[in-house]
Amino acid sequence: MRGIEAALYVLTEVSKGRFASESLRKVSDRMTEGDRILASSLVYAALRRQTLWKKVCENFLRFPFDSLSWCTRHALVIGAAGIIELRHFAPMVLVSALVDEIKKRGLEKEARIVNAVLHRVEERGKFIVDEMKKSSSFQDKALLGGIPLFVAYQWKDTWGQAETLKLINLFRIRPYASLRVLPKDHIPSLVKGLKQDHIYGWPSPLLECSVRTASFAFPPNLPGFNEGKVTVQSESSMLAGEMVTRLWKDGLILDMCAGRGIKTGQIATLLPHAKIEAWELSKGRCAAARRELKRLSISQRVIIRQGDSLSMSPQSTPNLVFLDAPCSGSGTWSRHPESRWALTKEKMEELVQLQKGLLRKAVDLVAPGGLILYSTCSLLRQENEQVIAEVLADNHNLIEMSLPLSGRHVRKGRPWGTYIWPLLPWLDGFYMMAILKRNQEV
Ligand SMILES: C[S@@+](CC[C@H](N)C(=O)[O-])C[C@H]1O[C@@H](n2cnc3c(N)ncnc32)[C@H](O)[C@@H]1O
């Protein structure tokens, strides 16, 4: 498969709700190394600033962009991103390959449109983008940063314009992979093994069990991966798991949203004496979580259950509830740029209702005197402080417990909880709040 064909395929998969990285991985063994690099560069350049490329193309269209077929829209976005952002290959080679792809699908008229528009983008596109860079308009800055406008305005309301512009720029940092290494005495041999694979890795100054790499992709055959000693996980995610282990004293830990079991596995590895029950709605993720726990050799110690946490009953009353809530993922938008464009105001409202429902359920379930850790990988106040505010308003026996987090990457929520700011390539944006359910009603 050629790189340009693969890029079109991946954008089609993304529009069906799939992750770009997974879709790229699916076709990677059908490509040469050069085509793999080309496909991945085009896909990420296109996805990071999709609305910007659309806007540039609209300058040269006489009818609405959205009236074109999906495939043509993808070709235009890939073409504009490639021509303006990627300087290492000839634009006309890209344009003719994209035109051929559209022709192959029998869309002769749209192929002519792609050809005409992308030639104009080649002549004028860079100038249009340079003019936007000079503009002081907030809207242009959001477009250039690849942040959906309604989110940029919500951040502006929360953090103010100056902070929001800094945050938008942080989303241009290229994310790198960090590795959770447990037991941590495996770190030296991992670093050595990575070096043999030409990957630079070094122990993180932030977390004892983390190794940072300067690699974007998941390095296959990591030394220690099959034995469960190494797991790809962002440092913010590791911090959330670590907070659970710091809050635990005794009794059952209930993980309400286990996903693929990444944090569940971390918690169970760090707390060999804790009893853990983990729930997950999705059948596929539940199966992935079971595989993950097997890889870590801890399947015996964790009960994984598939079902809706809004209506479940755990086997006993938990002393600690971990609610790693489903969210917009806005803190991980550097890593998963496709999620930026999947979020709509309506989707956001649905998520907020779900988050409130799950948090209310956590409050009902946790033992008096017990704790809840609420976390999201979102930097949107609606999914964080506002969810907490509503649940706290209905339950006067709940209070915030402070978390042992400090450093330049830590920010206080307003007024509750703590944000991890995505200041470094290994840190996603995260929010966490520990809640104590007091023993007596007040
Ligand atoms: C943020 S992810 C969890 C990530 C996970 N803790 C990890 O570290 O891999 C949220 C998860 O909640 C699940 N979910 C959504 N609604 C749910 C519900 N009502 N009950 C249980 N799980 C739910 C989603 O399928 C998703 O896997």
XYZ file of C-alpha atoms and ligand atoms in Angstrom:
469
model
C 0.000 0.000 0.000
C 1.284 3.492 -0.828
C 1.547 6.132 1.913
C -1.038 8.486 0.378
C -3.569 5.688 -0.098
C -2.977 4.646 3.522
C -3.500 8.228 4.740
C -6.877 8.358 2.964
C -7.817 4.987 4.431
C -6.914 6.124 7.973
C -8.939 9.337 7.712
C -11.933 7.279 6.556
C -11.513 4.966 9.553
C -11.219 7.973 11.884
C -14.493 9.382 10.532
C -16.094 6.063 11.620
C -14.830 6.666 15.177
C -11.559 4.684 15.117
C -8.221 5.865 16.516
C -5.695 7.001 13.895
C -2.843 5.131 15.599
C -4.780 1.836 15.562
C -5.811 2.261 11.922
C -2.224 3.073 10.927
C -0.971 0.007 12.781
C -3.490 -2.163 10.883
C -1.980 -1.308 7.481
C 1.620 -0.733 8.525
C 2.920 -4.169 7.495
C 1.573 -3.603 3.957
C 3.849 -0.575 3.496
C 7.545 0.133 3.104
C 9.260 2.119 5.861
C 9.193 5.248 3.662
C 5.457 4.920 2.975
C 4.785 4.323 6.684
C 6.525 7.585 7.566
C 4.718 9.446 4.791
C 1.300 8.063 5.810
C 1.812 8.873 9.472
C 3.130 12.408 8.753
C 0.177 13.158 6.469
C -2.409 11.709 8.841
C -1.219 13.626 11.899
C -0.635 16.892 10.019
C -4.169 16.596 8.599
C -5.855 15.666 11.889
C -4.112 18.151 14.154
C -5.466 21.160 12.277
C -8.368 19.758 10.302
C -10.524 22.900 10.525
C -7.645 25.106 9.396
C -7.081 23.029 6.247
C -10.803 23.027 5.561
C -10.886 26.812 5.881
C -7.917 27.225 3.529
C -9.609 25.003 0.907
C -12.905 26.887 1.270
C -11.176 29.966 -0.144
C -11.061 28.171 -3.508
C -14.423 26.405 -3.535
C -17.590 27.876 -5.023
C -19.863 25.603 -2.983
C -19.850 24.335 0.613
C -16.959 22.045 1.595
C -19.409 19.712 3.351
C -21.384 19.124 0.132
C -18.442 17.071 -1.226
C -18.124 13.322 -0.656
C -16.248 12.200 2.477
C -13.412 10.846 0.407
C -12.905 14.149 -1.446
C -13.026 16.112 1.802
C -10.337 13.857 3.241
C -8.219 14.248 0.099
C -8.475 18.048 0.339
C -7.565 18.090 4.036
C -4.609 15.740 3.493
C -3.501 17.699 0.431
C -3.665 21.116 2.129
C -1.870 19.824 5.249
C 0.831 18.155 3.144
C 1.389 21.157 0.883
C 1.500 23.767 3.651
C 2.986 21.892 6.586
C 5.228 19.149 5.236
C 8.047 20.592 3.237
C 10.055 17.496 2.453
C 8.249 16.263 -0.652
C 7.095 17.703 -3.948
C 3.513 19.017 -3.604
C 2.577 18.086 -7.164
C 3.401 14.419 -6.543
C 1.006 14.520 -3.605
C -1.710 16.271 -5.607
C -1.593 13.856 -8.522
C -1.609 10.832 -6.194
C -4.673 12.201 -4.384
C -6.427 12.954 -7.682
C -5.737 9.368 -8.823
C -7.206 8.014 -5.581
C -10.437 9.976 -6.132
C -10.602 8.808 -9.781
C -10.160 5.199 -8.632
C -13.373 5.646 -6.662
C -15.189 6.715 -9.861
C -15.532 10.357 -8.765
C -14.232 12.040 -11.951
C -15.841 15.432 -11.289
C -14.608 15.565 -7.703
C -11.123 14.512 -8.860
C -11.061 17.663 -11.042
C -12.129 19.743 -8.029
C -9.333 18.246 -5.891
C -6.837 19.021 -8.635
C -7.988 22.629 -9.056
C -8.309 23.436 -5.342
C -4.964 21.909 -4.363
C -3.165 23.775 -7.143
C -4.590 27.000 -5.696
C -3.551 25.883 -2.196
C -0.037 25.372 -3.514
C 0.011 28.932 -4.883
C -1.750 30.779 -2.063
C -2.175 28.477 0.948
C 0.988 29.395 2.778
C 0.275 33.102 2.331
C -3.250 32.652 3.813
C -1.831 30.852 6.842
C 0.935 33.460 7.293
C -1.670 36.245 7.266
C -3.630 34.384 9.965
C -0.456 34.115 12.053
C -0.140 37.918 11.997
C -3.775 38.365 13.024
C -4.668 39.081 16.644
C -8.069 37.373 16.333
C -8.693 34.741 19.021
C -10.614 32.670 16.493
C -7.622 32.561 14.126
C -5.330 31.510 16.988
C -7.685 28.617 17.839
C -7.785 27.559 14.174
C -3.992 27.726 13.895
C -3.636 25.720 17.116
C -6.143 23.114 15.914
C -8.541 23.544 18.836
C -12.329 23.370 18.234
C -13.684 26.897 18.595
C -16.332 26.142 21.219
C -13.660 24.524 23.413
C -11.266 27.451 22.952
C -14.018 29.828 24.111
C -14.794 27.646 27.131
C -11.105 27.654 28.110
C -11.063 31.424 27.655
C -13.982 31.723 30.131
C -12.135 29.509 32.633
C -8.482 30.480 32.297
C -8.605 33.882 30.569
C -7.313 34.700 27.097
C -3.559 34.827 27.829
C -3.511 31.421 29.603
C -5.717 29.881 26.914
C -3.358 30.988 24.161
C -0.470 29.375 26.078
C -2.532 26.206 26.509
C -3.385 26.102 22.793
C 0.348 26.268 22.050
C 1.024 23.368 24.433
C -1.122 21.193 22.185
C 1.487 21.636 19.471
C 4.104 19.782 21.546
C 4.868 16.450 19.928
C 3.875 13.731 22.425
C 6.372 11.012 23.288
C 5.830 7.621 24.873
C 6.549 7.013 28.537
C 6.818 3.529 29.971
C 5.675 2.280 33.338
C 8.328 -0.074 34.634
C 7.439 -2.340 37.534
C 9.428 -3.580 39.318
C 11.493 -0.446 38.967
C 14.797 -2.327 39.223
C 14.104 -3.405 35.606
C 14.756 0.211 34.495
C 18.523 -0.137 33.737
C 18.069 -3.234 31.557
C 15.096 -1.611 29.780
C 17.133 1.527 29.017
C 19.947 -0.674 27.704
C 17.546 -2.743 25.589
C 15.940 0.386 24.145
C 19.367 1.694 23.173
C 20.015 -1.494 21.194
C 16.795 -0.704 19.276
C 18.062 2.875 18.709
C 15.478 4.351 21.075
C 16.728 6.859 23.594
C 15.166 6.243 27.023
C 15.954 7.594 30.491
C 14.406 7.451 33.996
C 11.771 10.108 34.599
C 12.551 12.732 37.247
C 8.818 12.865 38.055
C 7.941 9.250 38.800
C 10.116 6.488 40.193
C 8.602 3.824 37.968
C 8.643 5.701 34.658
C 11.060 5.761 31.737
C 10.755 8.568 29.225
C 11.496 7.967 25.560
C 12.002 10.249 22.606
C 9.830 7.940 20.545
C 6.305 8.593 19.342
C 5.245 5.139 18.300
C 4.787 2.163 20.548
C 8.119 0.357 20.410
C 7.295 -3.293 19.736
C 9.185 -6.059 21.518
C 10.160 -3.814 24.407
C 12.480 -5.736 26.707
C 10.274 -6.915 29.557
C 6.933 -6.220 27.827
C 5.843 -9.841 27.505
C 6.787 -10.520 31.133
C 4.547 -7.633 32.227
C 7.347 -5.437 33.488
C 6.814 -2.657 30.936
C 3.607 -0.864 29.977
C 3.101 2.136 27.689
C 1.302 4.755 29.809
C 1.465 8.555 29.986
C 2.932 9.987 33.171
C -0.330 11.807 33.972
C -2.171 8.507 33.809
C 0.507 6.948 36.045
C 0.030 9.810 38.520
C -3.716 9.083 38.699
C -3.041 5.387 39.387
C -0.439 6.328 41.958
C -2.908 8.617 43.775
C -5.228 5.627 44.221
C -2.403 3.634 45.808
C -1.599 6.534 48.160
C -5.237 6.855 49.277
C -5.747 3.149 49.950
C -5.489 1.928 53.520
C -7.553 -1.276 53.577
C -10.668 -2.935 52.194
C -12.015 -3.263 48.666
C -10.980 -0.927 45.860
C -13.782 -0.509 43.340
C -12.634 0.638 39.891
C -15.828 1.836 38.185
C -14.430 2.361 34.666
C -11.554 -0.019 34.002
C -11.264 0.559 30.233
C -8.439 -1.639 28.916
C -7.177 -2.096 32.456
C -4.093 0.125 32.270
C -4.563 1.850 35.635
C -6.230 -1.212 37.168
C -3.078 -3.161 36.319
C -0.857 -0.449 37.754
C -2.827 -0.280 41.019
C -2.952 -4.057 41.436
C 0.791 -4.351 40.773
C 1.612 -1.647 43.311
C -0.811 -2.950 45.952
C -0.293 -6.730 46.062
C -2.467 -7.044 49.196
C -5.456 -5.036 48.004
C -8.677 -6.627 46.832
C -9.816 -4.989 43.581
C -13.094 -5.224 41.704
C -13.132 -3.509 38.306
C -16.159 -2.768 36.098
C -16.298 -1.812 32.454
C -19.272 -1.282 30.144
C -17.619 -2.241 26.861
C -17.259 -5.953 26.167
C -14.193 -5.404 23.966
C -12.396 -3.301 26.574
C -13.291 -5.789 29.267
C -11.619 -8.528 27.214
C -8.600 -6.250 26.680
C -8.438 -5.575 30.445
C -8.454 -9.319 31.143
C -5.597 -9.803 28.657
C -3.689 -6.942 30.264
C -4.026 -8.427 33.755
C -2.906 -11.794 32.400
C 0.166 -10.173 30.835
C 0.944 -8.645 34.234
C 0.353 -12.045 35.926
C -2.199 -10.576 38.319
C -5.461 -12.002 36.939
C -6.055 -13.920 40.177
C -6.102 -10.774 42.303
C -8.541 -8.624 40.313
C -12.165 -9.342 39.549
C -13.119 -7.839 36.179
C -16.832 -7.483 35.541
C -18.596 -6.319 32.442
C -21.599 -4.098 33.044
C -23.018 -0.655 33.627
C -21.495 1.010 36.661
C -24.583 3.200 36.981
C -26.577 0.170 38.091
C -24.036 -2.371 39.384
C -23.610 -3.824 42.852
C -20.093 -4.709 43.932
C -19.476 -7.898 45.909
C -18.832 -5.916 49.105
C -18.813 -2.281 50.209
C -15.702 -0.519 48.899
C -13.528 1.686 51.111
C -12.043 3.322 48.060
C -13.777 4.015 44.749
C -11.770 4.977 41.689
C -13.869 6.736 39.059
C -11.715 7.290 35.981
C -14.673 8.752 34.167
C -15.459 8.620 30.448
C -14.718 12.112 29.124
C -13.943 14.249 26.084
C -10.245 13.337 26.369
C -9.408 17.011 25.766
C -6.202 16.632 27.807
C -4.918 13.965 25.405
C -5.554 15.857 22.187
C -1.844 15.992 21.306
C -1.689 12.200 21.413
C -5.095 11.609 19.787
C -5.730 14.645 17.545
C -8.727 12.901 15.959
C -10.684 13.207 19.246
C -10.694 17.017 18.840
C -13.140 16.824 15.980
C -15.334 14.061 17.421
C -16.448 16.315 20.285
C -19.628 18.348 19.842
C -21.590 20.406 22.364
C -24.278 17.695 22.414
C -21.746 14.913 23.012
C -20.207 16.979 25.759
C -23.585 17.414 27.500
C -24.165 13.632 27.352
C -20.744 13.020 28.897
C -21.384 15.500 31.698
C -24.702 13.804 32.581
C -22.941 10.408 32.605
C -20.103 11.749 34.768
C -22.587 13.158 37.304
C -24.542 9.881 37.358
C -21.385 7.836 37.898
C -20.102 10.150 40.628
C -23.470 9.998 42.454
C -23.290 6.211 42.252
C -19.731 6.266 43.648
C -20.979 8.359 46.584
C -23.804 5.882 47.264
C -21.475 2.887 47.084
C -18.458 4.016 49.101
C -18.374 3.116 52.796
C -18.821 5.974 55.297
C -15.309 7.197 56.069
C -14.208 5.961 52.633
C -12.705 7.841 49.701
C -13.463 8.453 46.035
C -10.859 9.464 43.481
C -12.582 11.191 40.558
C -10.380 11.652 37.501
C -10.688 12.629 33.853
C -8.202 13.261 31.058
C -10.035 16.496 30.293
C -9.118 20.123 30.799
C -12.731 21.260 30.585
C -14.259 22.656 33.746
C -17.711 21.300 32.813
C -16.401 17.746 33.126
C -14.443 18.458 36.284
C -15.232 21.164 38.834
C -18.825 21.562 37.621
C -19.558 17.830 37.971
C -18.062 17.889 41.462
C -19.967 21.083 42.373
C -23.324 19.550 41.573
C -22.687 16.322 43.466
C -21.200 18.140 46.458
C -24.213 20.467 46.588
C -26.516 17.440 47.079
C -24.299 15.691 49.643
C -23.169 17.755 52.606
C -21.188 14.842 54.027
C -18.585 15.087 51.246
C -15.325 17.008 51.542
C -12.237 17.404 49.415
C -9.043 15.660 50.527
C -5.789 17.153 49.340
C -3.608 15.089 47.012
C 0.172 14.797 47.320
C 0.880 16.498 44.005
C 3.217 19.403 43.417
C 5.440 20.887 40.745
C 5.245 23.194 37.782
C 2.868 20.819 36.014
C 0.295 20.942 38.848
C -2.511 23.524 39.013
C -5.280 23.989 41.505
C -8.798 23.511 40.122
C -11.278 26.346 40.649
C -12.146 25.800 43.452
C -11.826 21.999 43.685
C -9.451 19.343 42.501
C -6.070 19.396 40.820
C -5.050 19.645 37.193
C -1.982 18.078 35.610
C -0.968 20.547 32.922
C 0.354 19.098 29.622
C 3.682 20.932 29.872
C 5.869 18.070 28.666
C 5.681 15.460 25.873
C 5.015 12.697 28.453
C 2.234 14.533 30.272
C -1.382 14.647 29.116
C -3.850 17.078 30.638
C -5.596 15.397 33.586
C -7.905 16.327 36.453
C -8.182 14.566 39.803
C -10.078 15.125 43.003
C -10.153 12.995 46.141
C -13.451 13.103 48.038
C -13.995 11.874 51.596
C -17.456 10.633 52.560
C -17.673 11.584 56.195
C -18.868 9.066 58.729
C -21.841 11.060 59.946
C -24.469 13.008 58.091
C -24.296 16.746 58.878
C -11.326 7.017 30.818
S -11.782 5.468 30.289
C -11.066 4.443 31.528
C -9.618 4.186 31.334
C -9.073 3.137 32.276
N -9.270 3.482 33.658
C -7.610 2.845 32.019
O -6.757 3.317 32.760
O -7.326 2.154 31.029
C -13.471 5.394 30.706
C -14.115 4.037 30.471
O -15.428 4.079 31.013
C -16.222 3.168 30.280
N -17.632 3.466 30.591
C -18.436 4.410 30.042
N -19.645 4.376 30.608
C -19.623 3.398 31.539
C -20.583 2.859 32.438
N -21.822 3.363 32.499
N -20.214 1.844 33.231
C -18.963 1.326 33.172
N -18.011 1.785 32.338
C -18.330 2.812 31.529
C -15.788 3.403 28.858
O -16.098 2.294 28.056
C -14.282 3.636 29.017
O -13.570 2.457 28.790
